Amino acid sequence: MTTYTSISNAAVAVGGIPSSSVVTALRDNPSAIAESANGAPVVVAGWHPVDKVSIGDGKDGLIYDFAVNGSLAAVETPDFEDGYEYRIMAKGISSSSSAIPRLELYRATSASWKDADLSASILATEIFYCDIEILLPRLASEFFFFRSRGVISQAGGGASGSTITGGFLNVAPSQKIGKARLIFTAGNVDAGKVWLFRRREYSSSP
């Protein structure tokens, strides 16, 4: 893998003569960025942890960990930014009561949540895994589309699929989505981890 080298402003200042190492870095850094070399900036066009800035910075996009955060009524994302699409991945979450897992989107203008069920009801003894892509949430619209894949892990080791290949929410009137959350129709989230990723898009770019 090509090595990424940080170049100081002084090394390329007007009137200066770049050293051979600076010229080498100018040649190699584009390849290092494409290869995700340690220290390179994140390529924002691909899915990456929402808090990650450079490769190797230790950021992983984890927004909920039961071992750290404890039981919560809902797992809420940070505010969405213009120019990005978002992806929520949940591993082993469960509810303290039998309930339906839901995705809720926050309507920025109406200042209220709009929900969509992610599966049938699961028992308090079962756990839920899901991967949800929220498409163009910062492009004002009456409708927002998402792709969700989910599975219920049953007591005793069995599993049942609850895949939703596509879904949409009507949030009329036209507006942006400010954030999202995972919530159960009853009880609290009382297990598992949730990560948030994002990627660049240009329809809602500022």
XYZ file of N, CA, C and O in Angstrom:
824
model
N 0.841 -1.199 0.000
C 0.000 0.000 0.000
C 0.874 1.247 0.000
O 1.899 1.311 0.685
N 0.478 2.250 -0.765
C 1.207 3.511 -0.842
C 1.100 4.275 0.473
O 0.047 4.318 1.092
N 2.191 4.872 0.904
C 2.216 5.638 2.153
C 1.641 7.031 1.944
O 1.961 7.708 0.957
N 0.774 7.447 2.882
C 0.248 8.810 2.839
C 1.137 9.706 3.693
O 1.487 9.374 4.829
N 1.503 10.875 3.152
C 2.356 11.825 3.859
C 1.658 13.171 3.955
O 1.245 13.739 2.933
N 1.511 13.685 5.169
C 0.918 15.009 5.354
C 1.919 16.075 4.927
O 3.106 16.017 5.276
N 1.448 17.054 4.159
C 2.319 18.110 3.636
C 1.957 19.422 4.321
O 0.805 19.855 4.284
N 2.928 20.064 4.935
C 2.668 21.335 5.634
C 2.515 22.472 4.638
O 2.979 22.398 3.481
N 1.875 23.549 5.073
C 1.742 24.736 4.220
C 3.102 25.316 3.859
O 3.328 25.770 2.735
N 4.003 25.283 4.829
C 5.338 25.847 4.598
C 6.082 25.105 3.485
O 6.868 25.702 2.745
N 5.825 23.807 3.359
C 6.546 22.998 2.379
C 6.169 23.350 0.947
O 6.919 23.051 0.010
N 5.022 23.999 0.784
C 4.587 24.371 -0.571
C 4.297 25.867 -0.655
O 3.494 26.313 -1.475
N 4.960 26.639 0.180
C 4.747 28.089 0.200
C 5.229 28.734 -1.096
O 6.138 28.231 -1.766
N 4.606 29.853 -1.426
C 4.985 30.589 -2.640
C 6.444 31.019 -2.554
O 6.903 31.541 -1.529
N 7.194 30.783 -3.631
C 8.590 31.186 -3.691
C 9.553 30.118 -3.239
O 10.768 30.235 -3.451
N 9.045 29.065 -2.586
C 9.910 27.994 -2.116
C 10.155 26.950 -3.190
O 9.458 26.898 -4.205
N 11.156 26.141 -2.969
C 11.454 25.027 -3.874
C 11.150 23.739 -3.120
O 11.838 23.415 -2.145
N 10.093 23.007 -3.497
C 9.744 21.782 -2.785
C 10.882 20.776 -2.790
O 11.575 20.607 -3.800
N 11.067 20.113 -1.664
C 12.099 19.081 -1.567
C 11.645 17.839 -2.329
O 10.484 17.706 -2.722
N 12.578 16.910 -2.502
C 12.236 15.673 -3.212
C 11.170 14.887 -2.454
O 10.309 14.244 -3.067
N 11.212 14.935 -1.111
C 10.220 14.186 -0.326
C 8.826 14.788 -0.494
O 7.821 14.060 -0.522
N 8.748 16.125 -0.629
C 7.456 16.775 -0.854
C 6.924 16.417 -2.232
O 5.727 16.113 -2.394
N 7.785 16.429 -3.224
C 7.367 16.070 -4.582
C 6.893 14.613 -4.621
O 5.890 14.282 -5.257
N 7.599 13.744 -3.899
C 7.198 12.337 -3.829
C 5.822 12.209 -3.185
O 4.972 11.435 -3.642
N 5.593 12.979 -2.113
C 4.293 12.945 -1.443
C 3.186 13.441 -2.364
O 2.086 12.874 -2.397
N 3.474 14.501 -3.128
C 2.481 15.021 -4.076
C 2.138 13.969 -5.134
O 0.996 13.899 -5.596
N 3.108 13.149 -5.493
C 2.865 12.081 -6.461
C 2.082 10.928 -5.841
O 1.148 10.390 -6.451
N 2.462 10.542 -4.617
C 1.919 9.318 -4.018
C 0.601 9.512 -3.269
O -0.180 8.558 -3.134
N 0.355 10.720 -2.753
C -0.821 10.901 -1.901
C -2.153 10.576 -2.579
O -3.037 9.992 -1.943
N -2.360 10.925 -3.856
C -3.631 10.532 -4.476
C -3.857 9.021 -4.455
O -4.971 8.554 -4.193
N -2.795 8.244 -4.711
C -2.921 6.787 -4.657
C -3.176 6.325 -3.224
O -3.988 5.423 -2.986
N -2.511 6.947 -2.260
C -2.686 6.577 -0.857
C -4.106 6.843 -0.377
O -4.680 6.057 0.384
N -4.684 7.954 -0.838
C -6.076 8.267 -0.477
C -7.014 7.220 -1.061
O -7.917 6.717 -0.385
N -6.798 6.858 -2.332
C -7.643 5.856 -2.978
C -7.523 4.492 -2.310
O -8.480 3.716 -2.288
N -6.345 4.191 -1.752
C -6.101 2.902 -1.103
C -6.450 2.912 0.381
O -6.260 1.904 1.065
N -6.925 4.048 0.895
C -7.256 4.183 2.327
C -6.046 3.888 3.200
O -6.124 3.147 4.188
N -4.930 4.478 2.848
C -3.718 4.309 3.649
C -3.868 5.017 4.991
O -4.627 5.984 5.121
N -3.154 4.546 5.987
C -3.240 5.138 7.321
C -2.886 6.624 7.278
O -1.888 7.016 6.692
N -3.751 7.440 7.899
C -3.525 8.881 7.932
C -4.169 9.638 6.792
O -4.287 10.861 6.852
N -4.598 8.933 5.749
C -5.216 9.599 4.602
C -6.620 10.068 4.961
O -7.295 9.466 5.797
N -7.080 11.152 4.344
C -8.467 11.580 4.581
C -9.447 10.556 4.042
O -9.150 9.820 3.102
N -10.631 10.507 4.644
C -11.665 9.579 4.218
C -12.195 9.982 2.841
O -12.378 11.168 2.556
N -12.422 9.004 1.987
C -13.073 9.252 0.701
C -14.578 9.314 0.967
O -15.228 8.286 1.181
N -15.133 10.505 0.990
C -16.500 10.684 1.480
C -17.563 10.172 0.516
O -18.733 10.068 0.884
N -17.187 9.836 -0.713
C -18.170 9.307 -1.660
C -18.608 7.890 -1.306
O -19.629 7.419 -1.785
N -17.838 7.190 -0.468
C -18.201 5.845 -0.040
C -18.701 5.857 1.398
O -18.470 6.813 2.148
N -19.402 4.791 1.813
C -19.881 4.711 3.189
C -18.705 4.748 4.156
O -17.714 4.031 3.984
N -18.815 5.577 5.173
C -17.770 5.690 6.183
C -18.409 6.115 7.503
O -19.495 6.717 7.511
N -17.782 5.824 8.638
C -18.344 6.222 9.928
C -18.603 7.722 9.976
O -17.799 8.527 9.491
N -19.723 8.105 10.551
C -20.155 9.494 10.546
C -19.142 10.424 11.216
O -19.050 11.605 10.865
N -18.363 9.912 12.158
C -17.408 10.739 12.889
C -15.974 10.581 12.394
O -15.058 11.188 12.947
N -15.765 9.810 11.352
C -14.405 9.527 10.891
C -13.909 10.614 9.941
O -14.612 11.006 9.020
N -12.686 11.098 10.172
C -12.079 12.133 9.335
C -10.924 11.576 8.519
O -10.773 11.879 7.346
N -10.095 10.753 9.153
C -8.940 10.180 8.460
C -8.792 8.707 8.838
O -9.227 8.277 9.909
N -8.144 7.961 7.943
C -7.928 6.538 8.178
C -6.995 6.363 9.375
O -5.951 7.015 9.460
N -7.414 5.511 10.309
C -6.583 5.257 11.477
C -6.863 6.160 12.653
O -6.159 6.090 13.672
N -7.899 7.038 12.561
C -8.175 7.948 13.675
C -8.989 7.290 14.791
O -9.292 7.921 15.810
N -9.350 6.018 14.604
C -10.035 5.284 15.662
C -11.535 5.498 15.727
O -12.203 4.901 16.576
N -12.096 6.321 14.867
C -13.530 6.587 14.884
C -14.262 5.488 14.105
O -13.848 5.109 13.013
N -15.373 4.987 14.669
C -16.067 3.877 14.027
C -17.556 4.107 13.821
O -18.267 3.224 13.346
N -18.065 5.293 14.172
C -19.470 5.591 13.942
C -20.429 5.021 14.967
O -21.645 5.122 14.801
N -19.909 4.431 16.048
C -20.778 3.844 17.068
C -21.554 4.945 17.788
O -20.968 5.855 18.369
N -22.892 4.868 17.736
C -23.718 5.883 18.402
C -24.494 5.306 19.585
O -25.084 6.062 20.358
N -24.501 3.972 19.722
C -25.158 3.361 20.884
C -24.473 2.047 21.213
O -24.222 1.215 20.338
N -24.174 1.868 22.495
C -23.613 0.626 23.011
C -24.265 0.398 24.366
O -24.062 1.176 25.301
N -25.080 -0.648 24.460
C -25.795 -0.884 25.708
C -24.850 -0.969 26.897
O -25.169 -0.479 27.992
N -23.672 -1.542 26.679
C -22.722 -1.681 27.767
C -22.265 -0.325 28.309
O -21.845 -0.212 29.462
N -22.357 0.707 27.470
C -21.930 2.058 27.859
C -23.127 2.953 28.171
O -23.158 3.660 29.179
N -24.124 2.931 27.308
C -25.254 3.862 27.396
C -26.429 3.349 28.209
O -27.291 4.135 28.618
N -26.489 2.034 28.418
C -27.597 1.470 29.159
C -28.886 1.458 28.359
O -28.902 1.647 27.138
N -30.000 1.245 29.048
C -31.310 1.160 28.412
C -31.800 2.552 28.016
O -31.733 3.487 28.808
N -32.299 2.683 26.766
C -32.802 3.963 26.268
C -34.177 3.771 25.631
O -34.470 2.717 25.065
N -34.982 4.809 25.667
C -36.287 4.764 25.019
C -36.140 4.674 23.501
O -36.977 4.073 22.819
N -35.078 5.279 22.954
C -34.808 5.236 21.512
C -33.334 5.519 21.293
O -32.681 6.164 22.120
N -32.807 5.053 20.162
C -31.434 5.360 19.759
C -31.516 6.394 18.651
O -31.972 6.101 17.542
N -31.089 7.608 18.958
C -31.234 8.736 18.041
C -29.890 9.097 17.415
O -28.865 9.121 18.090
N -29.913 9.398 16.117
C -28.698 9.789 15.416
C -28.354 11.250 15.699
O -29.211 12.028 16.126
N -27.114 11.654 15.423
C -26.814 13.092 15.379
C -27.598 13.744 14.243
O -28.166 13.056 13.383
N -27.633 15.075 14.216
C -28.314 15.794 13.142
C -27.678 15.468 11.793
O -26.451 15.373 11.673
N -28.513 15.303 10.773
C -28.030 15.065 9.421
C -27.519 16.377 8.813
O -28.027 17.455 9.110
N -26.522 16.254 7.932
C -25.942 17.413 7.253
C -26.290 17.381 5.777
O -26.385 16.313 5.162
N -26.473 18.568 5.183
C -26.692 18.664 3.743
C -25.536 18.002 3.003
O -24.375 18.094 3.420
N -25.867 17.338 1.890
C -24.833 16.742 1.058
C -24.494 15.304 1.390
O -23.567 14.747 0.802
N -25.239 14.667 2.320
C -24.921 13.289 2.700
C -26.175 12.416 2.763
O -27.269 12.890 3.087
N -25.978 11.128 2.446
C -26.967 10.098 2.730
C -26.472 9.334 3.948
O -25.273 9.332 4.258
N -27.394 8.642 4.638
C -27.033 8.007 5.908
C -27.431 6.538 5.937
O -28.371 6.108 5.257
N -26.681 5.786 6.738
C -26.894 4.344 6.875
C -26.783 3.951 8.351
O -25.798 4.279 9.014
N -27.811 3.279 8.843
C -27.839 2.823 10.235
C -27.667 1.308 10.243
O -28.385 0.587 9.538
N -26.737 0.826 11.059
C -26.550 -0.609 11.230
C -26.710 -0.945 12.707
O -26.026 -0.360 13.562
N -27.634 -1.852 12.999
C -27.897 -2.248 14.383
C -27.589 -3.733 14.550
O -27.994 -4.559 13.726
N -26.884 -4.045 15.620
C -26.491 -5.429 15.890
C -27.019 -5.848 17.255
O -26.646 -5.275 18.276
N -27.915 -6.829 17.245
C -28.347 -7.442 18.491
C -29.133 -6.547 19.419
O -28.998 -6.660 20.638
N -29.975 -5.647 18.866
C -30.780 -4.813 19.753
C -32.058 -5.563 20.151
O -32.518 -6.453 19.436
N -32.608 -5.227 21.282
C -33.844 -5.853 21.736
C -34.637 -4.862 22.561
O -34.132 -3.810 22.961
N -35.900 -5.226 22.801
C -36.784 -4.391 23.606
C -37.074 -5.086 24.930
O -37.097 -6.318 25.008
N -37.306 -4.283 25.947
C -37.652 -4.836 27.254
C -39.063 -5.406 27.276
O -39.453 -6.081 28.227
N -39.843 -5.138 26.213
C -41.187 -5.690 26.063
C -41.356 -6.196 24.635
O -40.653 -5.762 23.728
N -42.289 -7.107 24.438
C -42.603 -7.534 23.077
C -43.105 -6.321 22.296
O -43.980 -5.594 22.766
N -42.529 -6.076 21.114
C -42.825 -4.834 20.400
C -42.370 -4.921 18.958
O -41.654 -5.840 18.558
N -42.769 -3.926 18.159
C -42.357 -3.798 16.765
C -41.188 -2.817 16.674
O -41.286 -1.695 17.181
N -40.076 -3.203 16.042
C -38.991 -2.248 15.816
C -39.348 -1.277 14.700
O -39.892 -1.683 13.675
N -39.034 0.013 14.895
C -39.394 1.033 13.925
C -38.227 1.961 13.596
O -37.382 2.236 14.446
N -38.247 2.439 12.359
C -37.412 3.560 11.951
C -38.279 4.803 12.008
O -39.398 4.805 11.475
N -37.785 5.861 12.647
C -38.506 7.128 12.656
C -37.610 8.213 12.086
O -36.417 8.295 12.404
N -38.183 9.035 11.210
C -37.480 10.169 10.611
C -38.064 11.461 11.162
O -39.287 11.604 11.259
N -37.169 12.407 11.484
C -37.604 13.676 12.073
C -37.814 14.713 10.981
O -36.889 15.072 10.249
N -39.053 15.197 10.872
C -39.400 16.199 9.863
C -38.921 17.569 10.344
O -39.404 18.101 11.349
N -37.969 18.144 9.608
C -37.288 19.355 10.071
C -38.222 20.555 10.206
O -38.097 21.345 11.148
N -39.162 20.720 9.282
C -40.067 21.867 9.331
C -41.231 21.614 10.273
O -41.596 22.468 11.082
N -41.831 20.443 10.188
C -42.971 20.110 11.042
C -42.561 19.834 12.488
O -43.408 19.834 13.379
N -41.268 19.595 12.710
C -40.731 19.307 14.052
C -41.460 18.137 14.708
O -41.909 18.211 15.846
N -41.585 17.050 13.935
C -42.262 15.861 14.450
C -41.688 14.622 13.769
O -41.061 14.705 12.709
N -41.927 13.464 14.385
C -41.395 12.208 13.872
C -42.415 11.503 12.983
O -43.614 11.573 13.216
N -41.915 10.799 11.960
C -42.740 9.960 11.090
C -42.125 8.565 11.104
O -40.908 8.412 11.000
N -42.955 7.515 11.243
C -42.395 6.183 11.486
C -42.762 5.167 10.422
O -43.740 5.312 9.693
N -41.944 4.109 10.349
C -42.197 2.954 9.485
C -41.759 1.711 10.242
O -40.672 1.670 10.832
N -42.611 0.693 10.241
C -42.260 -0.570 10.894
C -41.155 -1.276 10.105
O -41.154 -1.285 8.867
N -40.227 -1.900 10.831
C -39.118 -2.609 10.204
C -39.321 -4.112 10.164
O -38.626 -4.818 9.436
N -40.243 -4.616 10.959
C -40.534 -6.049 10.962
C -41.841 -6.273 11.702
O -42.465 -5.320 12.194
N -42.234 -7.523 11.802
C -43.340 -7.876 12.672
C -42.874 -7.738 14.119
O -41.692 -7.508 14.401
N -43.803 -7.888 15.043
C -43.465 -7.777 16.457
C -42.462 -8.858 16.864
O -42.519 -9.995 16.383
N -41.524 -8.485 17.717
C -40.579 -9.452 18.252
C -40.806 -9.581 19.756
O -41.263 -8.651 20.418
N -40.500 -10.749 20.292
C -40.668 -10.996 21.710
C -39.523 -10.369 22.500
O -38.447 -10.088 21.960
N -39.752 -10.164 23.783
C -38.708 -9.596 24.633
C -37.489 -10.510 24.713
O -36.394 -10.065 25.044
N -37.672 -11.789 24.391
C -36.560 -12.750 24.423
C -35.801 -12.813 23.101
O -34.809 -13.523 22.991
N -36.267 -12.072 22.084
C -35.638 -12.104 20.772
C -34.811 -10.833 20.536
O -35.021 -9.816 21.201
N -33.891 -10.909 19.596
C -33.066 -9.745 19.270
C -33.156 -9.465 17.771
O -33.492 -10.343 16.978
N -32.835 -8.230 17.406
C -33.068 -7.739 16.048
C -31.787 -7.164 15.469
O -31.052 -6.440 16.143
N -31.535 -7.501 14.205
C -30.403 -6.979 13.449
C -30.959 -6.259 12.224
O -31.875 -6.774 11.569
N -30.404 -5.093 11.882
C -30.892 -4.417 10.676
C -29.814 -3.530 10.064
O -28.846 -3.132 10.722
N -30.001 -3.246 8.790
C -29.118 -2.395 7.991
C -30.038 -1.513 7.151
O -30.763 -2.011 6.290
N -30.037 -0.203 7.410
C -31.000 0.711 6.794
C -30.265 1.843 6.081
O -29.439 2.524 6.686
N -30.557 2.038 4.809
C -30.019 3.161 4.050
C -31.118 4.206 3.869
O -32.196 3.898 3.364
N -30.854 5.432 4.293
C -31.811 6.534 4.171
C -31.344 7.413 3.011
O -30.287 8.041 3.079
N -32.135 7.441 1.958
C -31.707 8.052 0.704
C -32.106 9.526 0.615
O -33.266 9.876 0.820
N -31.124 10.373 0.319
C -31.335 11.813 0.099
C -32.199 12.469 1.181
O -33.179 13.163 0.866
N -31.862 12.302 2.458
C -32.705 12.878 3.508
C -32.665 14.403 3.576
O -33.542 15.015 4.177
N -31.656 15.032 2.952
C -31.529 16.488 3.029
C -31.975 17.185 1.750
O -31.730 18.373 1.570
N -32.637 16.445 0.873
C -33.247 17.037 -0.320
C -34.738 17.180 -0.032
O -35.449 16.191 0.121
N -35.227 18.414 0.102
C -36.611 18.643 0.496
C -37.578 17.900 -0.421
O -37.476 17.990 -1.646
N -38.500 17.166 0.191
C -39.432 16.353 -0.567
C -40.633 15.988 0.298
O -40.567 16.073 1.530
N -41.719 15.553 -0.344
C -42.861 15.018 0.390
C -42.663 13.546 0.726
O -43.313 13.016 1.633
N -41.774 12.875 -0.026
C -41.550 11.445 0.163
C -40.069 11.163 0.365
O -39.221 11.748 -0.310
N -39.768 10.263 1.282
C -38.387 9.839 1.507
C -38.316 8.325 1.437
O -39.134 7.610 2.029
N -37.317 7.867 0.705
C -37.155 6.440 0.468
C -36.026 5.879 1.337
O -35.049 6.558 1.635
N -36.197 4.630 1.717
C -35.147 3.949 2.463
C -35.103 2.483 2.042
O -36.086 1.935 1.529
N -33.944 1.859 2.231
C -33.777 0.430 1.997
C -33.418 -0.211 3.328
O -32.497 0.244 4.000
N -34.128 -1.252 3.680
C -33.905 -1.884 4.981
C -33.816 -3.393 4.836
O -34.607 -4.014 4.126
N -32.840 -3.960 5.515
C -32.708 -5.413 5.608
C -32.654 -5.751 7.091
O -31.913 -5.128 7.851
N -33.442 -6.735 7.512
C -33.473 -7.057 8.927
C -33.710 -8.531 9.166
O -34.231 -9.245 8.299
N -33.325 -9.011 10.338
C -33.554 -10.396 10.707
C -33.790 -10.466 12.214
O -33.203 -9.700 12.985
N -34.674 -11.357 12.622
C -34.974 -11.572 14.036
C -34.269 -12.846 14.482
O -34.444 -13.903 13.876
N -33.465 -12.729 15.524
C -32.810 -13.892 16.105
C -33.683 -14.385 17.249
O -33.903 -13.673 18.231
N -34.167 -15.606 17.116
C -35.129 -16.139 18.064
C -34.451 -16.879 19.216
O -33.305 -17.307 19.103
N -35.173 -17.009 20.310
C -34.671 -17.772 21.442
C -34.399 -19.204 21.000
O -35.177 -19.799 20.270
N -33.270 -19.754 21.422
C -32.918 -21.113 21.044
C -32.064 -21.194 19.807
O -31.698 -22.284 19.365
N -31.756 -20.057 19.195
C -30.819 -20.048 18.077
C -31.436 -19.972 16.706
O -30.725 -19.868 15.717
N -32.770 -20.027 16.591
C -33.395 -19.913 15.288
C -33.427 -18.475 14.804
O -33.086 -17.544 15.539
N -33.815 -18.283 13.559
C -33.888 -16.935 12.999
C -35.020 -16.861 11.994
O -35.359 -17.858 11.357
N -35.602 -15.700 11.879
C -36.640 -15.493 10.866
C -36.329 -14.218 10.114
O -35.986 -13.199 10.706
N -36.410 -14.285 8.794
C -36.130 -13.111 7.991
C -37.288 -12.134 8.026
O -38.441 -12.516 8.116
N -36.968 -10.872 7.977
C -38.006 -9.837 7.903
C -37.546 -8.749 6.949
O -37.665 -7.581 7.216
N -36.945 -9.167 5.841
C -36.326 -8.238 4.911
C -37.352 -7.326 4.247
O -38.391 -7.774 3.790
N -37.055 -6.047 4.222
C -37.827 -5.062 3.457
C -36.872 -4.513 2.405
O -35.884 -3.868 2.744
N -37.115 -4.793 1.145
C -36.187 -4.355 0.110
C -36.301 -2.867 -0.179
O -35.381 -2.255 -0.682
N -37.443 -2.281 0.156
C -37.594 -0.849 -0.059
C -38.784 -0.324 0.709
O -39.710 -1.057 1.040
N -38.758 0.926 1.049
C -39.866 1.535 1.756
C -39.851 3.038 1.546
O -38.889 3.593 1.012
N -40.932 3.701 1.944
C -40.971 5.151 1.833
C -41.847 5.707 2.944
O -42.681 5.010 3.526
N -41.619 6.975 3.249
C -42.441 7.688 4.211
C -42.965 8.960 3.568
O -42.213 9.697 2.915
N -44.256 9.222 3.738
C -44.873 10.459 3.276
C -44.778 11.472 4.415
O -45.382 11.287 5.468
N -44.002 12.541 4.215
C -43.782 13.529 5.272
C -44.403 14.884 4.921
O -44.028 15.904 5.485
N -45.345 14.900 3.980
C -45.933 16.156 3.498
C -46.303 17.084 4.653
O -46.762 16.628 5.701
N -46.055 18.399 4.439
C -45.593 19.056 3.216
C -44.103 18.852 2.973
O -43.387 18.384 3.845
N -43.646 19.226 1.776
C -42.251 19.036 1.400
C -41.311 19.682 2.417
O -41.482 20.845 2.807
N -40.297 18.929 2.843
C -39.327 19.401 3.830
C -38.146 18.447 3.884
O -38.141 17.406 3.225
N -37.136 18.806 4.675
C -35.963 17.960 4.850
C -36.132 17.073 6.081
O -36.963 17.336 6.949
N -35.299 16.031 6.125
C -35.227 15.176 7.305
C -34.033 15.618 8.142
O -32.926 15.773 7.640
N -34.271 15.825 9.444
C -33.223 16.346 10.312
C -32.369 15.295 10.981
O -31.184 15.517 11.239
N -32.953 14.115 11.244
C -32.232 13.035 11.925
C -33.134 11.810 11.898
O -34.228 11.834 11.335
N -32.661 10.727 12.490
C -33.448 9.493 12.523
C -33.265 8.828 13.879
O -32.374 9.184 14.660
N -34.111 7.847 14.161
C -33.936 7.064 15.377
C -34.536 5.676 15.204
O -35.442 5.464 14.398
N -33.997 4.729 15.969
C -34.563 3.396 16.090
C -35.324 3.342 17.401
O -34.808 3.771 18.444
N -36.533 2.801 17.353
C -37.391 2.798 18.530
C -38.289 1.562 18.467
O -38.568 1.053 17.375
N -38.720 1.073 19.604
C -39.700 -0.008 19.660
C -41.048 0.579 20.065
O -41.114 1.583 20.767
N -42.124 -0.077 19.631
C -43.462 0.422 19.951
C -43.800 0.256 21.435
O -44.782 0.838 21.907
N -43.018 -0.530 22.147
C -43.188 -0.676 23.595
C -41.832 -1.012 24.197
O -40.964 -1.592 23.533
N -41.626 -0.624 25.437
C -40.377 -0.930 26.108
C -39.218 -0.063 25.659
O -39.367 0.842 24.835
N -38.044 -0.349 26.204
C -36.817 0.373 25.886
C -35.843 -0.509 25.124
O -35.902 -1.743 25.217
N -34.935 0.114 24.368
C -33.823 -0.613 23.757
C -32.910 -1.055 24.900
O -32.399 -0.219 25.648
N -32.724 -2.365 25.042
C -32.001 -2.846 26.231
C -30.892 -3.844 25.903
O -30.526 -4.691 26.730
N -30.328 -3.735 24.684
C -29.202 -4.594 24.309
C -28.619 -4.109 22.998
O -29.237 -3.335 22.264
N -27.413 -4.559 22.684
C -26.835 -4.376 21.364
C -26.056 -3.096 21.131
O -25.774 -2.325 22.056
N -25.732 -2.892 19.856
C -24.970 -1.734 19.411
C -25.587 -1.181 18.126
O -26.193 -1.925 17.352
N -25.398 0.134 17.905
C -25.884 0.790 16.688
C -24.785 1.701 16.153
O -24.183 2.475 16.910
N -24.546 1.605 14.848
C -23.543 2.455 14.185
C -24.231 3.338 13.144
O -25.252 2.954 12.570
N -23.631 4.497 12.873
C -24.135 5.399 11.831
C -23.021 5.693 10.841
O -21.918 6.085 11.223
N -23.340 5.503 9.559
C -22.409 5.788 8.471
C -23.039 6.823 7.534
O -24.243 7.063 7.564
N -22.209 7.431 6.696
C -22.739 8.361 5.704
C -21.868 8.333 4.456
O -20.740 7.823 4.470
N -22.420 8.877 3.354
C -21.666 9.020 2.121
C -22.115 10.298 1.426
O -23.234 10.769 1.614
N -21.239 10.860 0.622
C -21.500 12.123 -0.048
C -22.512 11.951 -1.167
O -22.492 10.943 -1.887
N -23.415 12.903 -1.282
C -24.283 13.023 -2.454
C -24.340 14.501 -2.813
O -24.011 15.360 -1.998
N -24.774 14.813 -4.028
C -24.633 16.184 -4.505
C -25.958 16.877 -4.810
O -25.975 18.048 -5.151
N -27.062 16.190 -4.638
C -28.363 16.796 -4.910
C -28.723 17.837 -3.867
O -29.401 18.815 -4.162
N -28.308 17.608 -2.609
C -28.646 18.541 -1.534
C -27.417 19.291 -1.038
O -27.433 19.834 0.062
N -26.367 19.313 -1.840
C -25.147 19.991 -1.427
C -25.405 21.481 -1.209
O -26.127 22.109 -1.987
N -24.815 22.046 -0.162
C -25.002 23.496 0.068
C -24.319 24.310 -1.021
O -23.450 23.841 -1.718
